[in-house]
PDB file of C-alpha atoms in Angstrom:
ATOM      1  CA  MET H   1       0.000   0.000   0.000  1.00  0.00           C
ATOM      2  CA  SER H   2       1.393   3.433  -0.911  1.00  0.00           C
ATOM      3  CA  GLU H   3       1.838   6.288   1.510  1.00  0.00           C
ATOM      4  CA  ARG H   4      -0.566   9.222   1.562  1.00  0.00           C
ATOM      5  CA  HIS H   5       0.628  12.530   2.961  1.00  0.00           C
ATOM      6  CA  VAL H   6      -2.219  14.954   3.701  1.00  0.00           C
ATOM      7  CA  VAL H   7      -1.332  18.661   3.678  1.00  0.00           C
ATOM      8  CA  PRO H   8      -3.925  20.563   5.752  1.00  0.00           C
ATOM      9  CA  ILE H   9      -4.952  24.172   5.173  1.00  0.00           C
ATOM     10  CA  ALA H  10      -2.225  26.676   6.139  1.00  0.00           C
ATOM     11  CA  GLN H  11       0.446  23.933   6.095  1.00  0.00           C
ATOM     12  CA  LEU H  12       3.229  22.728   3.856  1.00  0.00           C
ATOM     13  CA  ALA H  13       5.126  19.475   3.420  1.00  0.00           C
ATOM     14  CA  VAL H  14       8.280  18.570   1.523  1.00  0.00           C
ATOM     15  CA  VAL H  15       9.752  15.080   1.099  1.00  0.00           C
ATOM     16  CA  THR H  16      12.586  13.470  -0.779  1.00  0.00           C
ATOM     17  CA  GLY H  17      12.551   9.991  -2.258  1.00  0.00           C
ATOM     18  CA  GLY H  18       8.953   9.529  -1.160  1.00  0.00           C
ATOM     19  CA  LYS H  19       6.437   6.998  -2.362  1.00  0.00           C
ATOM     20  CA  GLY H  20       2.719   7.431  -2.698  1.00  0.00           C
ATOM     21  CA  ARG H  21       0.893  10.747  -2.961  1.00  0.00           C
ATOM     22  CA  MET H  22       0.739  14.129  -1.300  1.00  0.00           C
ATOM     23  CA  VAL H  23      -2.786  15.535  -1.232  1.00  0.00           C
ATOM     24  CA  THR H  24      -4.642  18.613  -0.060  1.00  0.00           C
ATOM     25  CA  HIS H  25      -8.409  18.976   0.162  1.00  0.00           C
ATOM     26  CA  ALA H  26     -11.040  21.679  -0.222  1.00  0.00           C
ATOM     27  CA  LEU H  27      -9.203  24.246  -2.304  1.00  0.00           C
ATOM     28  CA  GLY H  28     -11.938  26.853  -2.646  1.00  0.00           C
ATOM     29  CA  SER H  29     -10.514  30.367  -2.705  1.00  0.00           C
ATOM     30  CA  CYS H  30      -7.342  28.879  -1.192  1.00  0.00           C
ATOM     31  CA  ILE H  31      -4.518  27.872  -3.497  1.00  0.00           C
ATOM     32  CA  GLY H  32      -2.442  24.710  -3.472  1.00  0.00           C
ATOM     33  CA  VAL H  33       1.044  24.834  -4.981  1.00  0.00           C
ATOM     34  CA  THR H  34       3.191  21.811  -5.794  1.00  0.00           C
ATOM     35  CA  VAL H  35       6.894  21.641  -6.575  1.00  0.00           C
ATOM     36  CA  PHE H  36       8.692  18.608  -7.986  1.00  0.00           C
ATOM     37  CA  ASP H  37      12.342  18.066  -8.917  1.00  0.00           C
ATOM     38  CA  PRO H  38      12.512  14.851 -10.977  1.00  0.00           C
ATOM     39  CA  VAL H  39      16.292  14.524 -10.606  1.00  0.00           C
ATOM     40  CA  ALA H  40      16.603  15.058  -6.831  1.00  0.00           C
ATOM     41  CA  ARG H  41      13.175  13.411  -6.310  1.00  0.00           C
ATOM     42  CA  VAL H  42      12.080  16.244  -4.063  1.00  0.00           C
ATOM     43  CA  ALA H  43       8.346  16.923  -3.867  1.00  0.00           C
ATOM     44  CA  GLY H  44       6.418  19.508  -1.908  1.00  0.00           C
ATOM     45  CA  MET H  45       3.037  21.113  -1.473  1.00  0.00           C
ATOM     46  CA  VAL H  46       1.539  24.095   0.330  1.00  0.00           C
ATOM     47  CA  HIS H  47      -2.116  25.052   0.911  1.00  0.00           C
ATOM     48  CA  PHE H  48      -2.468  28.776   1.624  1.00  0.00           C
ATOM     49  CA  MET H  49      -5.670  30.701   2.289  1.00  0.00           C
ATOM     50  CA  LEU H  50      -4.900  34.426   1.876  1.00  0.00           C
ATOM     51  CA  PRO H  51      -2.482  36.440  -0.267  1.00  0.00           C
ATOM     52  CA  ASN H  52      -0.710  38.084   2.686  1.00  0.00           C
ATOM     53  CA  LYS H  53      -1.115  38.901   6.337  1.00  0.00           C
ATOM     54  CA  GLY H  54      -3.485  41.809   6.790  1.00  0.00           C
ATOM     55  CA  ALA H  55      -5.023  41.425   3.320  1.00  0.00           C
ATOM     56  CA  GLN H  56      -7.776  44.011   2.975  1.00  0.00           C
ATOM     57  CA  GLY H  57     -11.221  42.720   3.947  1.00  0.00           C
ATOM     58  CA  THR H  58     -10.004  39.485   5.525  1.00  0.00           C
ATOM     59  CA  ARG H  59      -9.934  38.306   9.104  1.00  0.00           C
ATOM     60  CA  PRO H  60      -8.376  34.864   9.508  1.00  0.00           C
ATOM     61  CA  PRO H  61      -8.883  32.802  12.646  1.00  0.00           C
ATOM     62  CA  VAL H  62      -6.670  33.756  15.584  1.00  0.00           C
ATOM     63  CA  ASP H  63      -3.015  32.930  14.780  1.00  0.00           C
ATOM     64  CA  VAL H  64      -3.038  30.751  11.689  1.00  0.00           C
ATOM     65  CA  GLY H  65       0.733  30.896  11.175  1.00  0.00           C
ATOM     66  CA  PRO H  66       2.916  31.934   8.235  1.00  0.00           C
ATOM     67  CA  HIS H  67       1.794  29.151   5.887  1.00  0.00           C
ATOM     68  CA  ALA H  68      -1.722  30.596   5.733  1.00  0.00           C
ATOM     69  CA  TYR H  69      -0.415  33.456   3.590  1.00  0.00           C
ATOM     70  CA  GLY H  70       0.898  32.945   0.078  1.00  0.00           C
ATOM     71  CA  ALA H  71       3.466  35.728   0.457  1.00  0.00           C
ATOM     72  CA  THR H  72       5.248  33.740   3.191  1.00  0.00           C
ATOM     73  CA  ALA H  73       4.132  30.153   2.474  1.00  0.00           C
ATOM     74  CA  VAL H  74       5.369  29.950  -1.118  1.00  0.00           C
ATOM     75  CA  PRO H  75       8.919  31.151  -0.346  1.00  0.00           C
ATOM     76  CA  SER H  76       8.982  28.687   2.595  1.00  0.00           C
ATOM     77  CA  LEU H  77       7.990  25.859   0.233  1.00  0.00           C
ATOM     78  CA  PHE H  78      10.824  26.701  -2.154  1.00  0.00           C
ATOM     79  CA  ARG H  79      13.402  27.069   0.663  1.00  0.00           C
ATOM     80  CA  ALA H  80      12.383  23.686   2.103  1.00  0.00           C
ATOM     81  CA  ALA H  81      12.676  22.040  -1.333  1.00  0.00           C
ATOM     82  CA  TYR H  82      16.121  23.602  -1.913  1.00  0.00           C
ATOM     83  CA  ALA H  83      17.269  22.388   1.521  1.00  0.00           C
ATOM     84  CA  LEU H  84      16.524  18.804   0.377  1.00  0.00           C
ATOM     85  CA  GLY H  85      18.508  19.185  -2.860  1.00  0.00           C
ATOM     86  CA  ALA H  86      15.987  20.570  -5.352  1.00  0.00           C
ATOM     87  CA  GLU H  87      17.281  23.055  -7.894  1.00  0.00           C
ATOM     88  CA  LYS H  88      15.256  26.018  -9.146  1.00  0.00           C
ATOM     89  CA  GLU H  89      15.967  25.265 -12.823  1.00  0.00           C
ATOM     90  CA  ARG H  90      14.515  21.747 -12.503  1.00  0.00           C
ATOM     91  CA  LEU H  91      11.479  22.506 -10.359  1.00  0.00           C
ATOM     92  CA  ILE H  92       8.111  21.810 -11.905  1.00  0.00           C
ATOM     93  CA  VAL H  93       5.505  24.077 -10.309  1.00  0.00           C
ATOM     94  CA  CYS H  94       1.732  23.535 -10.480  1.00  0.00           C
ATOM     95  CA  ALA H  95      -1.139  25.394  -8.825  1.00  0.00           C
ATOM     96  CA  ALA H  96      -4.855  24.861  -8.200  1.00  0.00           C
ATOM     97  CA  GLY H  97      -7.713  26.593  -6.397  1.00  0.00           C
ATOM     98  CA  GLY H  98      -8.524  30.286  -6.426  1.00  0.00           C
ATOM     99  CA  ALA H  99     -12.276  29.756  -6.820  1.00  0.00           C
ATOM    100  CA  GLU H 100     -14.725  32.537  -6.089  1.00  0.00           C
ATOM    101  CA  ARG H 101     -17.111  31.058  -3.578  1.00  0.00           C
ATOM    102  CA  SER H 102     -20.436  32.560  -2.641  1.00  0.00           C
ATOM    103  CA  GLY H 103     -21.182  33.469   0.941  1.00  0.00           C
ATOM    104  CA  GLY H 104     -19.037  35.333   3.423  1.00  0.00           C
ATOM    105  CA  GLU H 105     -16.373  36.469   0.995  1.00  0.00           C
ATOM    106  CA  GLU H 106     -18.658  37.923  -1.687  1.00  0.00           C
ATOM    107  CA  GLY H 107     -17.039  40.902  -3.337  1.00  0.00           C
ATOM    108  CA  LEU H 108     -13.657  40.249  -1.706  1.00  0.00           C
ATOM    109  CA  ARG H 109     -12.372  38.188  -4.648  1.00  0.00           C
ATOM    110  CA  ILE H 110      -9.978  36.286  -2.404  1.00  0.00           C
ATOM    111  CA  GLY H 111      -9.410  33.544  -4.988  1.00  0.00           C
ATOM    112  CA  ALA H 112      -8.431  36.071  -7.668  1.00  0.00           C
ATOM    113  CA  ARG H 113      -6.233  37.968  -5.206  1.00  0.00           C
ATOM    114  CA  ASN H 114      -4.487  34.745  -4.156  1.00  0.00           C
ATOM    115  CA  TRP H 115      -3.834  33.854  -7.805  1.00  0.00           C
ATOM    116  CA  ALA H 116      -2.541  37.355  -8.639  1.00  0.00           C
ATOM    117  CA  MET H 117      -0.172  37.291  -5.655  1.00  0.00           C
ATOM    118  CA  LEU H 118       1.166  33.838  -6.604  1.00  0.00           C
ATOM    119  CA  ARG H 119       1.763  34.775 -10.240  1.00  0.00           C
ATOM    120  CA  LYS H 120       3.510  38.011  -9.245  1.00  0.00           C
ATOM    121  CA  LEU H 121       5.697  36.271  -6.664  1.00  0.00           C
ATOM    122  CA  LEU H 122       6.767  33.540  -9.079  1.00  0.00           C
ATOM    123  CA  TRP H 123       7.305  36.016 -11.937  1.00  0.00           C
ATOM    124  CA  LYS H 124       9.532  38.222  -9.756  1.00  0.00           C
ATOM    125  CA  ASN H 125      11.641  35.152  -8.959  1.00  0.00           C
ATOM    126  CA  GLY H 126      11.849  33.832 -12.516  1.00  0.00           C
ATOM    127  CA  VAL H 127       9.720  30.744 -11.895  1.00  0.00           C
ATOM    128  CA  GLU H 128       7.200  29.458 -14.442  1.00  0.00           C
ATOM    129  CA  ILE H 129       4.016  27.577 -13.653  1.00  0.00           C
ATOM    130  CA  ALA H 130       3.944  24.316 -15.619  1.00  0.00           C
ATOM    131  CA  ALA H 131       0.200  23.732 -15.149  1.00  0.00           C
ATOM    132  CA  SER H 132      -2.720  25.192 -13.240  1.00  0.00           C
ATOM    133  CA  ASP H 133      -6.400  24.705 -12.531  1.00  0.00           C
ATOM    134  CA  ILE H 134      -7.554  28.076 -11.187  1.00  0.00           C
ATOM    135  CA  GLY H 135     -10.839  29.934 -10.767  1.00  0.00           C
ATOM    136  CA  GLY H 136     -14.424  28.913 -11.267  1.00  0.00           C
ATOM    137  CA  THR H 137     -16.755  28.348  -8.345  1.00  0.00           C
ATOM    138  CA  GLU H 138     -16.070  24.722  -7.412  1.00  0.00           C
ATOM    139  CA  SER H 139     -13.800  23.489  -4.646  1.00  0.00           C
ATOM    140  CA  ARG H 140     -11.173  20.961  -5.670  1.00  0.00           C
ATOM    141  CA  ASN H 141      -8.652  18.523  -4.242  1.00  0.00           C
ATOM    142  CA  MET H 142      -5.077  18.405  -5.531  1.00  0.00           C
ATOM    143  CA  SER H 143      -2.650  15.494  -5.415  1.00  0.00           C
ATOM    144  CA  LEU H 144       1.001  15.049  -6.340  1.00  0.00           C
ATOM    145  CA  ASP H 145       2.495  11.653  -7.168  1.00  0.00           C
ATOM    146  CA  LEU H 146       5.751  11.531  -5.198  1.00  0.00           C
ATOM    147  CA  VAL H 147       7.464   9.233  -7.700  1.00  0.00           C
ATOM    148  CA  SER H 148       6.379  10.559 -11.101  1.00  0.00           C
ATOM    149  CA  GLY H 149       5.493  14.161 -10.232  1.00  0.00           C
ATOM    150  CA  ALA H 150       2.071  13.859 -11.882  1.00  0.00           C
ATOM    151  CA  VAL H 151      -0.483  16.347 -10.531  1.00  0.00           C
ATOM    152  CA  GLU H 152      -4.188  15.468 -10.413  1.00  0.00           C
ATOM    153  CA  ILE H 153      -7.225  17.573  -9.612  1.00  0.00           C
ATOM    154  CA  THR H 154     -10.509  16.142  -8.345  1.00  0.00           C
ATOM    155  CA  SER H 155     -13.625  18.304  -8.518  1.00  0.00           C
ATOM    156  CA  GLY H 156     -17.279  17.343  -8.751  1.00  0.00           C
ATOM    157  CA  GLY H 157     -16.361  13.659  -8.525  1.00  0.00           C
ATOM    158  CA  VAL H 158     -14.124  13.847 -11.611  1.00  0.00           C
ATOM    159  CA  THR H 159     -10.342  13.367 -11.450  1.00  0.00           C
ATOM    160  CA  ARG H 160      -8.076  14.618 -14.185  1.00  0.00           C
ATOM    161  CA  THR H 161      -4.338  14.987 -14.643  1.00  0.00           C
ATOM    162  CA  ILE H 162      -3.146  18.557 -15.201  1.00  0.00           C
ATOM    163  CA  HIS H 163       0.573  17.704 -15.432  1.00  0.00           C
ATOM    164  CA  GLU H 164       2.607  14.600 -16.146  1.00  0.00           C
ATOM    165  CA  THR H 165       6.353  14.708 -15.634  1.00  0.00           C
ATOM    166  CA  ARG H 166       8.606  13.054 -18.139  1.00  0.00           C
ATOM    167  CA  LYS H 167      11.352  10.886 -16.692  1.00  0.00           C
ATOM    168  CA  ALA H 168      14.672  12.675 -16.208  1.00  0.00           C
ATOM    169  CA  SER H 169      17.499  11.349 -18.365  1.00  0.00           C
TER     170      SER H 169
END
């Protein structure tokens, strides 16, 4: 049986040489980001909920920690991957979430603000997104295969692959 690493909201995980899958659930306006280095076999994921601490119009629960905010969580994800031997030039980055949900956040456009912050942060650091599944109104789950680097999205009972990693030579 393969391992399953669950990454909760406002958390991140990075492994090397892992087997199984890393998964995060209920990406509504939150965004999940995966990184995968096929040579070093380093894989990681973060699930952040807001673009930055003190984002206008948002009041997170008490102290949710630095991984709740994309502006601090994403750099932490990259630093943790580099510490395990990943190299920026080889990292395959995927993202999912950023939906605009109805209810308490109407008009705040948190999903769109999360996505804009992520794109800007990666652009400023010269990192490209290999694949994404962003926007809409549906929540989704995201999983990363720790051996192949394949990224799957499940939404509305349907699972589809948004990125498949070719084997490193």
